[in-house]
mmCIF file of N, CA, C and O in Angstrom:
data_model
loop_
_atom_site.group_PDB
_atom_site.id
_atom_site.type_symbol
_atom_site.label_atom_id
_atom_site.label_comp_id
_atom_site.label_asym_id
_atom_site.label_seq_id
_atom_site.Cartn_x
_atom_site.Cartn_y
_atom_site.Cartn_z
ATOM 1 N N UNK D 27 -3.077 11.808 4.378
ATOM 2 C CA UNK D 27 -1.843 11.009 4.618
ATOM 3 C C UNK D 27 -2.006 9.395 4.740
ATOM 4 O O UNK D 27 -2.802 9.443 5.701
ATOM 5 N N UNK D 28 -1.580 8.946 3.608
ATOM 6 C CA UNK D 28 -2.044 7.048 4.070
ATOM 7 C C UNK D 28 -0.827 5.884 3.584
ATOM 8 O O UNK D 28 -0.215 6.696 2.736
ATOM 9 N N UNK D 29 -0.356 5.316 3.884
ATOM 10 C CA UNK D 29 0.281 4.890 4.097
ATOM 11 C C UNK D 29 0.166 2.898 4.050
ATOM 12 O O UNK D 29 -0.637 2.933 3.685
ATOM 13 N N UNK D 30 1.071 2.368 3.811
ATOM 14 C CA UNK D 30 0.650 0.620 3.341
ATOM 15 C C UNK D 30 1.322 -0.153 4.005
ATOM 16 O O UNK D 30 2.873 0.005 3.680
ATOM 17 N N UNK D 31 1.290 -0.624 5.081
ATOM 18 C CA UNK D 31 1.385 -1.668 5.441
ATOM 19 C C UNK D 31 1.502 -3.103 5.218
ATOM 20 O O UNK D 31 0.240 -3.492 5.568
ATOM 21 N N UNK D 32 2.366 -3.882 4.687
ATOM 22 C CA UNK D 32 2.427 -5.504 5.035
ATOM 23 C C UNK D 32 3.199 -5.742 6.007
ATOM 24 O O UNK D 32 4.318 -5.595 5.667
ATOM 25 N N UNK D 33 2.483 -7.018 6.877
ATOM 26 C CA UNK D 33 3.286 -8.688 7.312
ATOM 27 C C UNK D 33 4.448 -7.356 8.010
ATOM 28 O O UNK D 33 5.459 -7.717 8.588
ATOM 29 N N UNK D 34 4.267 -6.588 8.608
ATOM 30 C CA UNK D 34 5.237 -5.176 9.155
ATOM 31 C C UNK D 34 6.300 -4.785 8.701
ATOM 32 O O UNK D 34 6.896 -3.810 9.253
ATOM 33 N N UNK D 35 6.251 -4.423 7.864
ATOM 34 C CA UNK D 35 6.740 -3.968 6.666
ATOM 35 C C UNK D 35 5.211 -2.624 6.183
ATOM 36 O O UNK D 35 5.090 -2.964 5.662
ATOM 37 N N UNK D 36 7.305 -1.966 6.135
ATOM 38 C CA UNK D 36 5.665 -0.682 4.823
ATOM 39 C C UNK D 36 6.315 -0.690 3.331
ATOM 40 O O UNK D 36 7.394 -1.099 3.122
ATOM 41 N N UNK D 37 5.401 -0.652 2.520
ATOM 42 C CA UNK D 37 5.547 0.142 1.636
ATOM 43 C C UNK D 37 6.573 1.065 1.125
ATOM 44 O O UNK D 37 5.860 2.117 1.405
ATOM 45 N N UNK D 38 7.828 0.699 0.153
ATOM 46 C CA UNK D 38 8.514 2.290 0.022
ATOM 47 C C UNK D 38 8.540 2.605 -0.989
ATOM 48 O O UNK D 38 9.044 3.472 -2.028
ATOM 49 N N UNK D 39 8.254 1.650 -2.446
ATOM 50 C CA UNK D 39 7.861 2.136 -3.507
ATOM 51 C C UNK D 39 6.664 0.733 -4.599
ATOM 52 O O UNK D 39 7.276 -0.603 -3.844
ATOM 53 N N UNK D 40 6.368 1.254 -5.346
ATOM 54 C CA UNK D 40 6.028 -0.035 -5.967
ATOM 55 C C UNK D 40 5.998 -0.383 -7.810
ATOM 56 O O UNK D 40 6.258 1.429 -8.287
ATOM 57 N N UNK D 41 6.384 -0.685 -8.663
ATOM 58 C CA UNK D 41 6.027 -0.357 -10.493
ATOM 59 C C UNK D 41 5.103 -1.717 -11.283
ATOM 60 O O UNK D 41 5.248 -2.594 -10.258
ATOM 61 N N UNK D 42 4.536 -1.165 -12.485
ATOM 62 C CA UNK D 42 4.157 -2.409 -13.153
ATOM 63 C C UNK D 42 4.835 -4.026 -13.280
ATOM 64 O O UNK D 42 6.439 -3.267 -13.735
ATOM 65 N N UNK D 43 4.949 -4.719 -13.120
ATOM 66 C CA UNK D 43 5.125 -5.414 -13.125
ATOM 67 C C UNK D 43 4.974 -6.303 -14.895
ATOM 68 O O UNK D 43 5.924 -6.529 -15.790
ATOM 69 N N UNK D 44 4.313 -6.102 -15.597
ATOM 70 C CA UNK D 44 3.691 -6.641 -16.937
ATOM 71 C C UNK D 44 3.382 -8.304 -16.258
ATOM 72 O O UNK D 44 2.910 -8.537 -17.388
ATOM 73 N N UNK D 45 2.516 -7.976 -15.243
ATOM 74 C CA UNK D 45 2.537 -9.790 -14.644
ATOM 75 C C UNK D 45 1.087 -10.099 -14.385
ATOM 76 O O UNK D 45 0.585 -8.989 -13.660
ATOM 77 N N UNK D 46 0.380 -10.145 -15.009
ATOM 78 C CA UNK D 46 -1.302 -10.413 -14.854
ATOM 79 C C UNK D 46 -1.480 -11.547 -13.482
ATOM 80 O O UNK D 46 -1.237 -12.671 -14.196
ATOM 81 N N UNK D 47 -2.207 -11.244 -12.575
ATOM 82 C CA UNK D 47 -2.382 -12.916 -12.400
ATOM 83 C C UNK D 47 -3.774 -12.701 -11.698
ATOM 84 O O UNK D 47 -4.837 -11.789 -11.634
ATOM 85 N N UNK D 48 -4.972 -13.751 -11.519
ATOM 86 C CA UNK D 48 -6.134 -13.960 -11.267
ATOM 87 C C UNK D 48 -6.024 -13.942 -10.213
ATOM 88 O O UNK D 48 -5.592 -13.600 -8.964
ATOM 89 N N UNK D 49 -7.028 -12.861 -9.368
ATOM 90 C CA UNK D 49 -7.415 -12.206 -7.825
ATOM 91 C C UNK D 49 -8.763 -13.895 -7.666
ATOM 92 O O UNK D 49 -9.166 -14.757 -8.662
ATOM 93 N N UNK D 50 -9.378 -13.591 -6.490
ATOM 94 C CA UNK D 50 -10.349 -14.796 -5.594
ATOM 95 C C UNK D 50 -11.399 -14.830 -6.352
ATOM 96 O O UNK D 50 -11.922 -15.598 -6.770
ATOM 97 N N UNK D 51 -12.119 -13.483 -6.170
ATOM 98 C CA UNK D 51 -12.988 -13.194 -7.369
ATOM 99 C C UNK D 51 -12.763 -13.630 -8.991
ATOM 100 O O UNK D 51 -14.140 -13.729 -9.137
ATOM 101 N N UNK D 52 -12.034 -13.924 -9.711
ATOM 102 C CA UNK D 52 -11.955 -14.641 -10.640
ATOM 103 C C UNK D 52 -11.735 -13.461 -11.900
ATOM 104 O O UNK D 52 -11.165 -13.446 -12.900
ATOM 105 N N UNK D 53 -11.179 -12.720 -11.549
ATOM 106 C CA UNK D 53 -11.043 -11.230 -11.557
ATOM 107 C C UNK D 53 -9.036 -11.177 -12.534
ATOM 108 O O UNK D 53 -8.756 -11.086 -11.484
ATOM 109 N N UNK D 54 -8.753 -11.020 -13.555
ATOM 110 C CA UNK D 54 -7.819 -11.345 -14.290
ATOM 111 C C UNK D 54 -7.125 -9.881 -14.078
ATOM 112 O O UNK D 54 -7.539 -8.553 -14.419
ATOM 113 N N UNK D 55 -6.069 -9.314 -13.088
ATOM 114 C CA UNK D 55 -5.170 -7.689 -12.568
ATOM 115 C C UNK D 55 -3.965 -7.626 -13.192
ATOM 116 O O UNK D 55 -3.277 -9.199 -12.554
ATOM 117 N N UNK D 56 -3.158 -6.486 -13.407
ATOM 118 C CA UNK D 56 -1.727 -6.328 -12.992
ATOM 119 C C UNK D 56 -1.165 -6.790 -12.276
ATOM 120 O O UNK D 56 -2.337 -5.781 -11.176
ATOM 121 N N UNK D 57 -0.159 -7.378 -11.441
ATOM 122 C CA UNK D 57 0.280 -7.452 -10.386
ATOM 123 C C UNK D 57 1.465 -6.578 -9.824
ATOM 124 O O UNK D 57 2.991 -6.867 -10.710
ATOM 125 N N UNK D 58 1.411 -5.648 -8.911
ATOM 126 C CA UNK D 58 3.097 -4.287 -9.193
ATOM 127 C C UNK D 58 4.262 -5.641 -8.379
ATOM 128 O O UNK D 58 3.546 -6.853 -6.955
ATOM 129 N N UNK D 59 4.851 -4.948 -8.694
ATOM 130 C CA UNK D 59 6.286 -5.631 -7.944
ATOM 131 C C UNK D 59 6.723 -4.361 -7.329
ATOM 132 O O UNK D 59 6.776 -2.875 -7.375
ATOM 133 N N UNK D 60 6.290 -4.721 -5.981
ATOM 134 C CA UNK D 60 7.001 -4.074 -4.502
ATOM 135 C C UNK D 60 8.414 -3.988 -3.668
ATOM 136 O O UNK D 60 8.743 -5.231 -3.695
ATOM 137 N N UNK D 61 8.323 -2.778 -3.214
ATOM 138 C CA UNK D 61 9.788 -3.136 -2.233
ATOM 139 C C UNK D 61 9.267 -2.259 -1.040
ATOM 140 O O UNK D 61 8.334 -1.484 -0.653
ATOM 141 N N UNK D 62 9.721 -3.365 0.026
ATOM 142 C CA UNK D 62 9.475 -3.088 1.376
ATOM 143 C C UNK D 62 10.486 -2.783 2.058
ATOM 144 O O UNK D 62 11.724 -3.745 1.963
ATOM 145 N N UNK D 63 9.986 -1.820 3.378
ATOM 146 C CA UNK D 63 11.811 -1.777 3.794
ATOM 147 C C UNK D 63 10.680 -1.631 5.874
ATOM 148 O O UNK D 63 9.517 -1.742 5.693
ATOM 149 N N UNK D 64 11.246 -1.423 6.673
ATOM 150 C CA UNK D 64 11.250 -1.638 7.789
ATOM 151 C C UNK D 64 11.340 -0.157 8.538
ATOM 152 O O UNK D 64 10.553 -0.312 9.849
ATOM 153 N N UNK D 65 11.699 0.758 7.697
ATOM 154 C CA UNK D 65 11.679 2.360 8.495
ATOM 155 C C UNK D 65 10.747 3.420 8.200
ATOM 156 O O UNK D 65 10.478 3.009 6.834
ATOM 157 N N UNK D 66 9.110 3.425 8.888
ATOM 158 C CA UNK D 66 7.919 4.285 9.224
ATOM 159 C C UNK D 66 8.857 5.505 7.540
ATOM 160 O O UNK D 66 8.075 5.869 7.141
ATOM 161 N N UNK D 67 9.751 6.109 8.263
ATOM 162 C CA UNK D 67 10.161 7.262 7.775
ATOM 163 C C UNK D 67 10.523 7.054 6.200
ATOM 164 O O UNK D 67 10.285 8.220 5.457
ATOM 165 N N UNK D 68 10.816 6.022 5.505
ATOM 166 C CA UNK D 68 11.078 6.377 4.272
ATOM 167 C C UNK D 68 9.867 5.053 3.311
ATOM 168 O O UNK D 68 9.824 5.000 2.175
ATOM 169 N N UNK D 69 8.684 5.478 3.894
ATOM 170 C CA UNK D 69 7.145 4.581 3.293
ATOM 171 C C UNK D 69 7.171 6.016 2.129
ATOM 172 O O UNK D 69 7.584 6.862 2.107
ATOM 173 N N UNK D 70 6.105 4.940 1.224
ATOM 174 C CA UNK D 70 5.996 5.798 0.863
ATOM 175 C C UNK D 70 4.127 6.372 0.248
ATOM 176 O O UNK D 70 3.753 5.431 1.466
ATOM 177 N N UNK D 71 4.667 7.913 0.860
ATOM 178 C CA UNK D 71 2.857 8.277 1.145
ATOM 179 C C UNK D 71 2.581 9.043 0.404
ATOM 180 O O UNK D 71 2.359 8.909 -1.329
ATOM 181 N N UNK D 72 1.051 8.232 0.377
ATOM 182 C CA UNK D 72 -0.491 8.565 -1.005
ATOM 183 C C UNK D 72 -0.851 9.791 -0.436
ATOM 184 O O UNK D 72 -1.051 10.076 0.515
ATOM 185 N N UNK D 73 -1.396 10.753 -1.222
ATOM 186 C CA UNK D 73 -2.086 11.787 -1.118
ATOM 187 C C UNK D 73 -3.608 11.380 -0.837
ATOM 188 O O UNK D 73 -4.958 11.855 -0.694
ATOM 189 N N UNK D 74 -3.334 10.560 -2.377
ATOM 190 C CA UNK D 74 -5.770 10.208 -2.827
ATOM 191 C C UNK D 74 -5.757 8.839 -1.793
ATOM 192 O O UNK D 74 -4.717 8.014 -1.727
ATOM 193 N N UNK D 75 -6.572 8.799 -0.976
ATOM 194 C CA UNK D 75 -6.977 7.904 -0.340
ATOM 195 C C UNK D 75 -6.948 6.671 -1.573
ATOM 196 O O UNK D 75 -7.489 5.352 -1.167
ATOM 197 N N UNK D 76 -7.717 7.097 -2.198
ATOM 198 C CA UNK D 76 -8.763 6.044 -3.110
ATOM 199 C C UNK D 76 -7.421 4.850 -3.707
ATOM 200 O O UNK D 76 -7.945 3.822 -4.184
ATOM 201 N N UNK D 77 -6.332 6.058 -3.974
ATOM 202 C CA UNK D 77 -5.933 5.097 -4.882
ATOM 203 C C UNK D 77 -4.521 4.553 -3.956
ATOM 204 O O UNK D 77 -4.410 2.838 -4.197
ATOM 205 N N UNK D 78 -4.614 4.712 -2.951
ATOM 206 C CA UNK D 78 -3.990 3.797 -1.622
ATOM 207 C C UNK D 78 -4.905 2.850 -1.332
ATOM 208 O O UNK D 78 -4.554 2.061 -1.617
ATOM 209 N N UNK D 79 -6.272 3.065 -0.790
ATOM 210 C CA UNK D 79 -6.925 1.804 -0.618
ATOM 211 C C UNK D 79 -7.062 0.297 -1.530
ATOM 212 O O UNK D 79 -7.271 -0.701 -1.553
ATOM 213 N N UNK D 80 -7.028 1.445 -3.131
ATOM 214 C CA UNK D 80 -7.102 0.382 -4.355
ATOM 215 C C UNK D 80 -5.758 -0.737 -4.264
ATOM 216 O O UNK D 80 -5.523 -2.129 -4.397
ATOM 217 N N UNK D 81 -4.760 -0.265 -3.806
ATOM 218 C CA UNK D 81 -4.035 -0.497 -3.656
ATOM 219 C C UNK D 81 -3.827 -1.698 -2.958
ATOM 220 O O UNK D 81 -3.395 -2.831 -2.773
ATOM 221 N N UNK D 82 -3.688 -1.184 -1.402
ATOM 222 C CA UNK D 82 -3.673 -1.746 -0.431
ATOM 223 C C UNK D 82 -4.375 -3.522 -0.474
ATOM 224 O O UNK D 82 -3.858 -3.812 0.248
ATOM 225 N N UNK D 83 -5.789 -3.506 -0.957
ATOM 226 C CA UNK D 83 -6.751 -4.326 -1.146
ATOM 227 C C UNK D 83 -6.050 -5.096 -2.388
ATOM 228 O O UNK D 83 -6.205 -6.688 -2.232
ATOM 229 N N UNK D 84 -5.151 -5.006 -3.612
ATOM 230 C CA UNK D 84 -4.412 -5.363 -4.546
ATOM 231 C C UNK D 84 -3.489 -5.985 -3.699
ATOM 232 O O UNK D 84 -3.246 -7.663 -4.212
ATOM 233 N N UNK D 85 -2.677 -5.377 -2.643
ATOM 234 C CA UNK D 85 -1.379 -5.867 -2.313
ATOM 235 C C UNK D 85 -1.631 -7.332 -0.996
ATOM 236 O O UNK D 85 -1.244 -7.600 -0.538
ATOM 237 N N UNK D 86 -3.643 -6.811 -0.635
ATOM 238 C CA UNK D 86 -3.242 -7.536 0.790
ATOM 239 C C UNK D 86 -2.844 -7.050 1.421
ATOM 240 O O UNK D 86 -3.162 -8.004 2.550
ATOM 241 N N UNK D 87 -3.011 -5.272 2.012
ATOM 242 C CA UNK D 87 -2.202 -5.011 3.423
ATOM 243 C C UNK D 87 -2.986 -4.463 4.182
ATOM 244 O O UNK D 87 -4.346 -4.110 3.326
ATOM 245 N N UNK D 88 -2.214 -3.751 5.175
ATOM 246 C CA UNK D 88 -3.055 -2.722 5.529
ATOM 247 C C UNK D 88 -3.048 -1.097 5.362
ATOM 248 O O UNK D 88 -1.582 -0.874 4.954
ATOM 249 N N UNK D 89 -3.897 -0.387 5.195
ATOM 250 C CA UNK D 89 -4.699 0.716 5.035
ATOM 251 C C UNK D 89 -3.988 1.740 6.504
ATOM 252 O O UNK D 89 -4.579 1.370 7.258
ATOM 253 N N UNK D 90 -2.841 2.753 6.460
ATOM 254 C CA UNK D 90 -2.493 3.122 7.508
ATOM 255 C C UNK D 90 -2.693 4.771 7.051
ATOM 256 O O UNK D 90 -2.300 4.905 6.445
ATOM 257 N N UNK D 91 -3.807 5.199 8.383
ATOM 258 C CA UNK D 91 -3.769 6.935 7.971
ATOM 259 C C UNK D 91 -2.731 7.846 8.885
ATOM 260 O O UNK D 91 -2.520 7.245 10.097
ATOM 261 N N UNK D 92 -2.239 8.428 8.863
ATOM 262 C CA UNK D 92 -1.519 9.874 8.929
ATOM 263 C C UNK D 92 -2.061 10.451 10.246
ATOM 264 O O UNK D 92 -2.734 11.311 8.797
ATOM 265 N N UNK D 93 -1.335 10.707 10.913
ATOM 266 C CA UNK D 93 -1.707 11.669 11.677
ATOM 267 C C UNK D 93 -1.773 13.313 12.174
ATOM 268 O O UNK D 93 -0.893 12.893 11.358
ATOM 269 N N UNK D 94 -1.839 13.940 12.059
ATOM 270 C CA UNK D 94 -1.486 15.400 11.954
ATOM 271 C C UNK D 94 -0.533 15.390 12.416
ATOM 272 O O UNK D 94 0.503 16.339 12.769
ATOM 273 N N UNK D 95 -0.226 14.623 14.435
ATOM 274 C CA UNK D 95 1.132 14.720 14.658
ATOM 275 C C UNK D 95 2.106 13.302 14.442
ATOM 276 O O UNK D 95 3.063 13.344 14.904
ATOM 277 N N UNK D 96 1.657 13.015 13.125
ATOM 278 C CA UNK D 96 2.499 11.396 12.874
ATOM 279 C C UNK D 96 2.380 10.654 13.118
ATOM 280 O O UNK D 96 3.088 10.201 12.438
ATOM 281 N N UNK D 97 1.559 10.252 14.039
ATOM 282 C CA UNK D 97 0.707 9.027 14.577
ATOM 283 C C UNK D 97 0.417 8.382 13.410
ATOM 284 O O UNK D 97 -0.794 8.855 12.389
ATOM 285 N N UNK D 98 0.246 6.973 13.141
ATOM 286 C CA UNK D 98 -0.238 6.470 12.763
ATOM 287 C C UNK D 98 -1.766 5.478 12.926
ATOM 288 O O UNK D 98 -1.732 5.127 13.966
ATOM 289 N N UNK D 99 -2.789 5.142 12.018
ATOM 290 C CA UNK D 99 -3.820 4.204 12.540
ATOM 291 C C UNK D 99 -4.460 3.156 11.455
ATOM 292 O O UNK D 99 -4.105 3.739 10.131
ATOM 293 N N UNK D 100 -4.918 2.183 11.183
ATOM 294 C CA UNK D 100 -5.812 1.696 10.528
ATOM 295 C C UNK D 100 -6.760 2.238 10.613
ATOM 296 O O UNK D 100 -7.543 3.051 11.052
#
């Protein structure tokens, strides 16, 4: 399982905003609206690594892996 963390806060949810922005490589992409919080227990859990990795890259955030004992690592 994977979690996303940015600026010390956990991603709790997101939705499509309908706003498109240019990325650093010149690619036009849809930018989601996100909600962040400081409680890890409330963080949105991703089951698919591919989806979590792509969203973390788009948000310029860190992808955290949840271990079997509940610990996290980058």
